[in-house]
Coordinates of C-alpha atoms in Angstrom, one line a residue:
Chain A
Q1 CA -23.7 3.5 4.8
K2 CA -22.5 2.9 1.3
E3 CA -23.7 -0.4 -0.2
V4 CA -23.3 -2.2 -3.4
E5 CA -25.8 -5.0 -4.2
Q6 CA -25.3 -7.9 -6.5
N7 CA -27.2 -11.1 -7.1
S8 CA -24.9 -13.9 -5.8
G9 CA -26.0 -16.4 -8.5
P10 CA -24.9 -18.7 -9.8
L11 CA -25.8 -17.3 -13.2
S12 CA -25.5 -20.0 -15.8
V13 CA -25.1 -19.0 -19.5
P14 CA -24.4 -21.2 -22.5
E15 CA -21.1 -20.8 -24.3
G16 CA -21.3 -18.2 -27.0
A17 CA -24.3 -16.4 -25.5
I18 CA -24.3 -12.9 -23.8
A19 CA -23.9 -12.9 -20.0
S20 CA -25.5 -10.0 -18.2
L21 CA -24.3 -9.0 -14.7
N22 CA -26.0 -6.3 -12.7
C23 CA -25.4 -4.3 -9.6
T24 CA -27.0 -1.4 -7.7
Y25 CA -25.5 1.1 -5.4
S26 CA -26.9 3.2 -2.5
D27 CA -24.6 6.2 -2.4
R28 CA -25.6 8.9 -4.9
G29 CA -22.2 10.5 -4.3
S30 CA -20.5 7.5 -5.9
Q31 CA -18.5 8.7 -9.0
S32 CA -16.7 5.7 -10.5
F33 CA -17.6 2.1 -10.9
F34 CA -15.4 -0.9 -11.4
W35 CA -15.9 -4.5 -12.5
Y36 CA -13.4 -7.1 -11.2
R37 CA -13.1 -10.8 -12.1
Q38 CA -12.0 -13.2 -9.4
Y39 CA -11.2 -16.8 -10.0
S40 CA -11.5 -19.2 -7.1
G41 CA -8.6 -18.7 -4.6
K42 CA -7.1 -15.8 -6.6
S43 CA -7.1 -12.1 -6.2
P44 CA -9.4 -9.8 -8.2
E45 CA -8.3 -8.5 -11.6
L46 CA -9.8 -5.3 -13.1
I47 CA -11.9 -5.8 -16.2
M48 CA -13.4 -2.3 -16.8
F49 CA -14.2 0.9 -15.1
I50 CA -16.9 3.5 -16.0
Y51 CA -17.7 6.9 -14.6
S52 CA -20.0 8.5 -17.2
N53 CA -23.6 7.6 -18.0
G54 CA -24.0 5.3 -20.9
D55 CA -22.0 2.5 -22.4
K56 CA -18.3 1.7 -22.5
E57 CA -17.0 -1.1 -24.7
D58 CA -13.7 -3.0 -24.5
G59 CA -13.5 -6.1 -26.7
R60 CA -16.2 -8.6 -25.6
F61 CA -17.0 -6.5 -22.5
T62 CA -19.5 -3.6 -22.2
A63 CA -20.1 -1.7 -19.0
Q64 CA -23.3 0.3 -18.6
L65 CA -24.0 3.0 -16.1
N66 CA -27.3 4.7 -15.2
K67 CA -26.7 7.2 -12.4
A68 CA -30.4 8.2 -12.2
S69 CA -31.3 4.6 -11.4
Q70 CA -28.1 3.9 -9.5
Y71 CA -27.5 0.9 -11.7
V72 CA -24.4 -0.6 -13.2
S73 CA -24.1 -3.6 -15.5
L74 CA -21.5 -5.7 -17.3
L75 CA -22.3 -7.5 -20.6
I76 CA -20.0 -10.3 -21.8
R77 CA -20.5 -11.2 -25.4
D78 CA -19.6 -14.5 -27.0
S79 CA -19.1 -16.0 -23.5
Q80 CA -16.3 -18.5 -23.1
P81 CA -15.8 -21.2 -20.4
S82 CA -12.7 -19.2 -19.2
D83 CA -15.2 -16.4 -18.3
S84 CA -16.5 -18.6 -15.5
A85 CA -15.6 -16.8 -12.3
T86 CA -17.0 -14.5 -9.7
Y87 CA -17.6 -10.9 -10.9
L88 CA -17.3 -8.1 -8.3
C89 CA -18.9 -4.7 -8.7
A90 CA -17.3 -1.8 -6.8
S91 CA -17.9 1.9 -6.4
S92 CA -15.7 4.8 -5.5
G93 CA -16.7 8.0 -3.8
G94 CA -14.2 10.0 -5.9
G95 CA -11.2 10.1 -3.5
A96 CA -8.6 7.5 -3.0
D97 CA -10.3 6.3 0.2
G98 CA -11.0 2.8 -1.0
L99 CA -13.7 1.0 -3.0
T100 CA -17.0 -0.4 -1.8
F101 CA -17.5 -3.9 -3.1
G102 CA -20.6 -6.0 -3.7
K103 CA -20.5 -9.7 -2.7
G104 CA -20.1 -10.8 -6.3
T105 CA -22.0 -12.8 -8.8
H106 CA -20.8 -16.3 -9.6
L107 CA -21.0 -16.8 -13.4
I108 CA -20.9 -20.3 -15.0
I109 CA -20.4 -20.6 -18.7
Q110 CA -21.7 -24.0 -19.9
P111 CA -19.8 -25.6 -22.8
Chain B
D1 CA 8.0 -5.9 -13.7
G2 CA 5.8 -3.5 -11.9
G3 CA 3.3 -4.9 -9.4
I4 CA 2.2 -5.6 -5.9
T5 CA 3.8 -8.4 -3.9
Q6 CA 2.2 -9.9 -0.8
S7 CA 3.9 -12.4 1.5
P8 CA 3.5 -15.0 2.6
K9 CA 0.9 -16.7 0.4
Y10 CA -0.3 -18.9 3.3
L11 CA 0.0 -18.1 7.0
F12 CA -1.0 -20.1 10.1
R13 CA -1.4 -18.4 13.4
K14 CA -2.0 -19.8 16.9
E15 CA -4.7 -18.1 18.9
G16 CA -3.3 -15.2 20.9
Q17 CA -0.5 -14.5 18.5
N18 CA 0.1 -11.3 16.5
V19 CA 1.1 -11.8 12.9
T20 CA 2.3 -9.4 10.2
L21 CA 1.4 -9.6 6.5
S22 CA 3.7 -7.9 4.1
C23 CA 2.7 -5.8 1.1
E24 CA 5.2 -4.1 -1.2
Q25 CA 4.5 -2.2 -4.5
N26 CA 6.8 -0.8 -7.2
L27 CA 4.1 1.0 -9.1
N28 CA 4.9 4.4 -7.5
H29 CA 1.4 4.6 -6.3
D30 CA 0.6 6.9 -3.4
A31 CA -2.5 5.1 -2.1
M32 CA -2.4 1.6 -0.6
Y33 CA -5.2 -0.5 0.9
W34 CA -5.9 -3.6 2.9
Y35 CA -9.1 -5.6 2.4
R36 CA -10.4 -8.7 4.0
Q37 CA -12.5 -11.3 2.1
D38 CA -14.5 -14.1 3.8
P39 CA -16.0 -17.0 1.8
G40 CA -18.9 -16.0 -0.4
Q41 CA -18.4 -12.3 0.6
G42 CA -17.1 -9.2 -1.1
L43 CA -14.1 -7.3 0.0
R44 CA -14.2 -5.2 3.2
L45 CA -11.8 -2.3 3.8
I46 CA -9.6 -2.6 6.8
Y47 CA -7.2 0.3 6.5
Y48 CA -5.9 2.7 3.8
S49 CA -3.1 5.1 3.4
Q50 CA -2.8 8.0 0.9
I51 CA 0.6 9.2 2.0
V52 CA 3.6 8.1 3.9
N53 CA 3.3 8.3 7.7
D54 CA -0.5 8.7 7.5
F55 CA -3.3 6.1 7.4
Q56 CA -7.0 5.9 8.0
K57 CA -9.4 3.3 9.4
G58 CA -11.7 1.5 7.0
D59 CA -14.9 -0.3 7.9
I60 CA -13.5 -3.1 9.9
A61 CA -10.2 -1.8 11.5
E62 CA -10.8 -3.3 15.0
G63 CA -8.1 -5.9 15.8
Y64 CA -5.7 -4.7 13.1
S65 CA -2.9 -2.2 12.9
V66 CA -0.8 -0.8 10.0
S67 CA 2.2 1.4 9.3
R68 CA 3.4 3.4 6.3
E69 CA 7.0 4.3 6.8
K70 CA 7.9 4.0 3.1
K71 CA 5.8 4.7 0.0
E72 CA 6.4 1.2 -1.3
S73 CA 5.4 -0.7 1.9
F74 CA 2.2 -1.1 3.8
P75 CA 2.4 -4.0 6.3
L76 CA -0.7 -5.2 8.2
T77 CA -0.6 -6.7 11.7
V78 CA -3.4 -8.9 12.8
T79 CA -3.4 -8.7 16.5
S80 CA -4.8 -11.1 19.1
A81 CA -7.7 -8.7 19.6
Q82 CA -9.1 -9.7 16.2
K83 CA -11.6 -12.4 17.2
N84 CA -12.1 -14.0 13.8
P85 CA -8.9 -13.5 11.8
T86 CA -9.2 -16.5 9.5
A87 CA -9.7 -14.9 6.0
F88 CA -8.2 -14.0 2.7
Y89 CA -6.3 -10.7 3.0
L90 CA -5.7 -8.6 -0.1
C91 CA -3.5 -5.6 -0.5
A92 CA -4.1 -3.1 -3.2
S93 CA -2.7 0.2 -4.5
S94 CA -3.8 3.0 -6.7
I95 CA -3.0 6.5 -8.0
M96 CA -4.7 9.5 -6.3
T97 CA -7.5 10.3 -8.7
S98 CA -11.2 10.1 -8.6
A99 CA -11.4 7.3 -11.2
A100 CA -8.4 5.3 -9.8
E101 CA -8.8 1.6 -10.2
A102 CA -7.1 -0.5 -7.5
F103 CA -4.5 -3.1 -8.5
F104 CA -4.3 -6.1 -6.2
G105 CA -1.5 -8.4 -4.9
Q106 CA -2.0 -12.2 -5.0
G107 CA -3.3 -12.3 -1.4
T108 CA -2.4 -13.9 1.9
R109 CA -4.6 -16.7 3.3
L110 CA -4.5 -16.6 7.1
T111 CA -5.7 -19.5 9.1
V112 CA -5.9 -19.7 12.9
V113 CA -5.0 -23.1 14.3

């Protein structure tokens, strides 16, 4: 069974610092990985996706993928209070047959 | 504006009743999905459809039914056979590629009273 594991947190980070969010996945056939941000009571919104080993940067966000270790991470630089949310990691097997989600990490940015 | 519209935002159901949640998209996406989210949990896949008039069960399909008569529409019916239907239901759509990110509607919060 495909599984995506995340530490539920809460992860507390001071404003302006780097927040580091991690997830691991069980299915070696997973090809693409996604980070979603979800505010309380709202639907998830896509932050980044990655499918090649290494780093991918977009503004303050960097996604990292290590397929050998089955490990995905998201770094948020210069953290802002508005970054406080639950971050969901998801994997895709390569077809349009749905994403497998982790339970999410609750991130709190302390002003 | 392109997007995914779910309705209603809040829905209350009496035990033993069937209810239908609406999902419409104008993104011209072929694939559509229904997920369920419980408090403190990730999203779990109920059903998905990659083409009109075809759909597949996800991980937790029991007690649910869907139809895909139009590319734009993918309604979900929560039947009386679903023993614990109170949850946040999310509809999503994507294009048909291996790196296709899913875009979500605003969700429907269903409560059994």
